[in-house]
């Protein structure tokens, strides 16, 4: 029986009748729970043969343990007009019985056989025919050197300072505009035209500063991106 023994292992036993009479046969084993025999008994016609399948059930194989399992095939000439096989074996005399003993052998595949099987099951490696001629193409994003990086960082800091300065001036102008509105409301003698001119002047200055700041920021951001 070849291993591994993780599944049912089947071995066929061929019995042949070389005589000119019918022969009854019966297969016995020392480990009936470990094996399944089909057929385990029957009749063989003269000059005919029969195949007996011996199925070994899965078990944990120990290579250090020697197999003590044995089979015995008993045969005897079949009487005429046979009707009961059990009666034949009970009534048979010892000198009318013939037997053949077989010893079970367990074989595990060699390591070399396993390697050969694994190599045979692996697909053949596919060699790539495409080669890259010349250097690899450069990426679209080119890294900047340290000097340019420092310049950009300093430029960004300067722009941030300018933005903070313009924000402070804008806040100051807005506060000044609110103060002028309060003065205008409190001063009843002031004319509507003068108040309108003051409001327009106070509103136009913050808008102009915001436009200037946006122009500076757009200019430097465009330079940074390009």
Short mmCIF file of C-alpha atoms in Angstrom, two decimals, residues 36-166:
data_model
loop_
_atom_site.label_atom_id
_atom_site.label_comp_id
_atom_site.label_asym_id
_atom_site.label_seq_id
_atom_site.Cartn_x
_atom_site.Cartn_y
_atom_site.Cartn_z
CA UNK A 36 -12.60 -3.12 3.37
CA UNK A 37 -12.54 -6.12 0.97
CA UNK A 38 -14.88 -6.37 -2.03
CA UNK A 39 -15.78 -9.11 -2.75
CA UNK A 40 -14.61 -10.95 0.37
CA UNK A 41 -15.94 -14.31 -0.84
CA UNK A 42 -17.34 -15.96 -3.96
CA UNK A 43 -16.97 -18.68 -6.60
CA UNK A 44 -14.46 -18.78 -9.47
CA UNK A 45 -15.29 -20.77 -12.56
CA UNK A 46 -12.64 -23.10 -14.07
CA UNK A 47 -9.96 -21.20 -15.96
CA UNK A 48 -11.43 -17.85 -14.83
CA UNK A 49 -10.18 -15.13 -12.49
CA UNK A 50 -11.66 -12.51 -10.21
CA UNK A 51 -10.37 -9.15 -8.98
CA UNK A 52 -10.60 -8.49 -5.24
CA UNK A 53 -10.26 -4.85 -4.15
CA UNK A 54 -8.58 -4.35 -0.78
CA UNK A 55 -9.17 -0.81 0.51
CA UNK A 56 -7.02 0.50 3.35
CA UNK A 57 -8.77 3.16 5.44
CA UNK A 58 -6.95 6.42 6.35
CA UNK A 59 -4.79 6.32 9.48
CA UNK A 60 -1.81 8.02 11.12
CA UNK A 61 1.24 6.29 9.72
CA UNK A 62 4.23 5.71 11.98
CA UNK A 63 7.36 4.68 10.02
CA UNK A 64 8.93 3.21 13.16
CA UNK A 65 6.05 0.80 13.65
CA UNK A 66 6.33 -2.41 11.66
CA UNK A 67 3.22 -3.63 9.93
CA UNK A 68 1.74 -6.78 11.43
CA UNK A 69 -1.31 -6.85 9.20
CA UNK A 70 -1.80 -10.05 7.21
CA UNK A 71 -4.29 -11.48 4.74
CA UNK A 72 -5.21 -15.05 4.09
CA UNK A 73 -7.04 -16.34 1.02
CA UNK A 74 -8.77 -19.65 1.64
CA UNK A 75 -10.02 -21.82 -1.22
CA UNK A 76 -11.79 -25.12 -1.61
CA UNK A 77 -13.49 -26.97 -4.42
CA UNK A 78 -17.13 -26.06 -4.69
CA UNK A 79 -19.56 -29.01 -4.24
CA UNK A 80 -22.14 -29.60 -6.98
CA UNK A 81 -25.45 -27.75 -6.68
CA UNK A 82 -24.06 -25.30 -4.09
CA UNK A 83 -26.71 -23.22 -2.31
CA UNK A 84 -25.19 -22.10 1.00
CA UNK A 85 -21.65 -20.68 1.09
CA UNK A 86 -21.48 -20.68 4.89
CA UNK A 87 -22.35 -24.35 4.99
CA UNK A 88 -19.53 -25.09 2.56
CA UNK A 89 -16.92 -23.58 4.89
CA UNK A 90 -18.39 -25.23 7.96
CA UNK A 91 -18.54 -28.69 6.41
CA UNK A 92 -15.14 -28.48 4.66
CA UNK A 93 -12.48 -30.78 6.04
CA UNK A 94 -9.03 -29.38 6.91
CA UNK A 95 -7.35 -31.44 4.16
CA UNK A 96 -9.80 -29.96 1.60
CA UNK A 97 -8.81 -26.35 2.40
CA UNK A 98 -6.04 -24.50 0.68
CA UNK A 99 -4.75 -21.15 1.89
CA UNK A 100 -2.31 -18.44 0.81
CA UNK A 101 -0.98 -15.91 3.31
CA UNK A 102 -0.01 -12.36 2.41
CA UNK A 103 1.74 -9.76 4.54
CA UNK A 104 0.88 -6.06 4.18
CA UNK A 105 3.67 -3.64 3.33
CA UNK A 106 3.33 0.14 3.75
CA UNK A 107 5.54 2.30 1.57
CA UNK A 108 5.97 6.05 1.87
CA UNK A 109 7.21 7.95 -1.19
CA UNK A 110 10.85 8.98 -1.08
CA UNK A 111 11.85 12.60 -0.71
CA UNK A 112 13.32 12.55 -4.22
CA UNK A 113 10.02 11.33 -5.60
CA UNK A 114 8.23 14.15 -3.78
CA UNK A 115 10.60 16.71 -5.23
CA UNK A 116 10.15 15.28 -8.72
CA UNK A 117 6.40 15.41 -8.34
CA UNK A 118 6.54 19.00 -7.13
CA UNK A 119 8.86 20.03 -9.99
CA UNK A 120 6.61 18.32 -12.50
CA UNK A 121 3.55 20.09 -11.14
CA UNK A 122 5.16 23.53 -11.34
CA UNK A 123 4.54 25.47 -14.57
CA UNK A 124 7.53 26.31 -16.69
CA UNK A 125 8.85 29.80 -16.04
CA UNK A 126 7.97 32.37 -18.67
CA UNK A 127 10.87 34.58 -19.68
CA UNK A 128 10.08 38.17 -20.43
CA UNK A 129 11.25 39.23 -23.88
CA UNK A 130 10.74 42.92 -23.32
CA UNK A 131 13.93 44.83 -22.48
CA UNK A 132 14.34 48.41 -21.53
CA UNK A 133 16.85 50.14 -23.74
CA UNK A 134 18.47 53.21 -22.28
CA UNK A 135 17.83 54.89 -18.95
CA UNK A 136 14.49 54.91 -17.26
CA UNK A 137 12.25 57.85 -18.22
CA UNK A 138 12.33 60.67 -15.73
CA UNK A 139 9.26 61.51 -13.75
CA UNK A 140 7.25 64.60 -14.68
CA UNK A 141 7.74 66.03 -11.20
CA UNK A 142 11.33 67.20 -10.88
CA UNK A 143 12.64 67.49 -7.35
CA UNK A 144 14.01 70.88 -6.35
CA UNK A 145 17.44 71.32 -4.87
CA UNK A 146 18.07 72.70 -1.41
CA UNK A 147 18.82 76.26 -2.56
CA UNK A 148 15.60 76.67 -4.50
CA UNK A 149 13.66 75.12 -1.64
CA UNK A 150 15.08 77.60 0.85
CA UNK A 151 14.26 80.48 -1.50
CA UNK A 152 10.69 79.34 -1.89
CA UNK A 153 10.29 78.91 1.87
CA UNK A 154 11.63 82.42 2.51
CA UNK A 155 9.36 83.83 -0.19
CA UNK A 156 6.37 82.15 1.36
CA UNK A 157 7.27 83.53 4.79
CA UNK A 158 7.60 87.02 3.31
CA UNK A 159 4.22 86.69 1.62
CA UNK A 160 2.66 85.56 4.86
CA UNK A 161 4.11 88.58 6.63
CA UNK A 162 2.75 90.87 3.89
CA UNK A 163 -0.67 89.27 4.19
CA UNK A 164 -0.67 89.72 7.97
CA UNK A 165 0.41 93.35 7.56
CA UNK A 166 -2.34 94.02 5.00
#
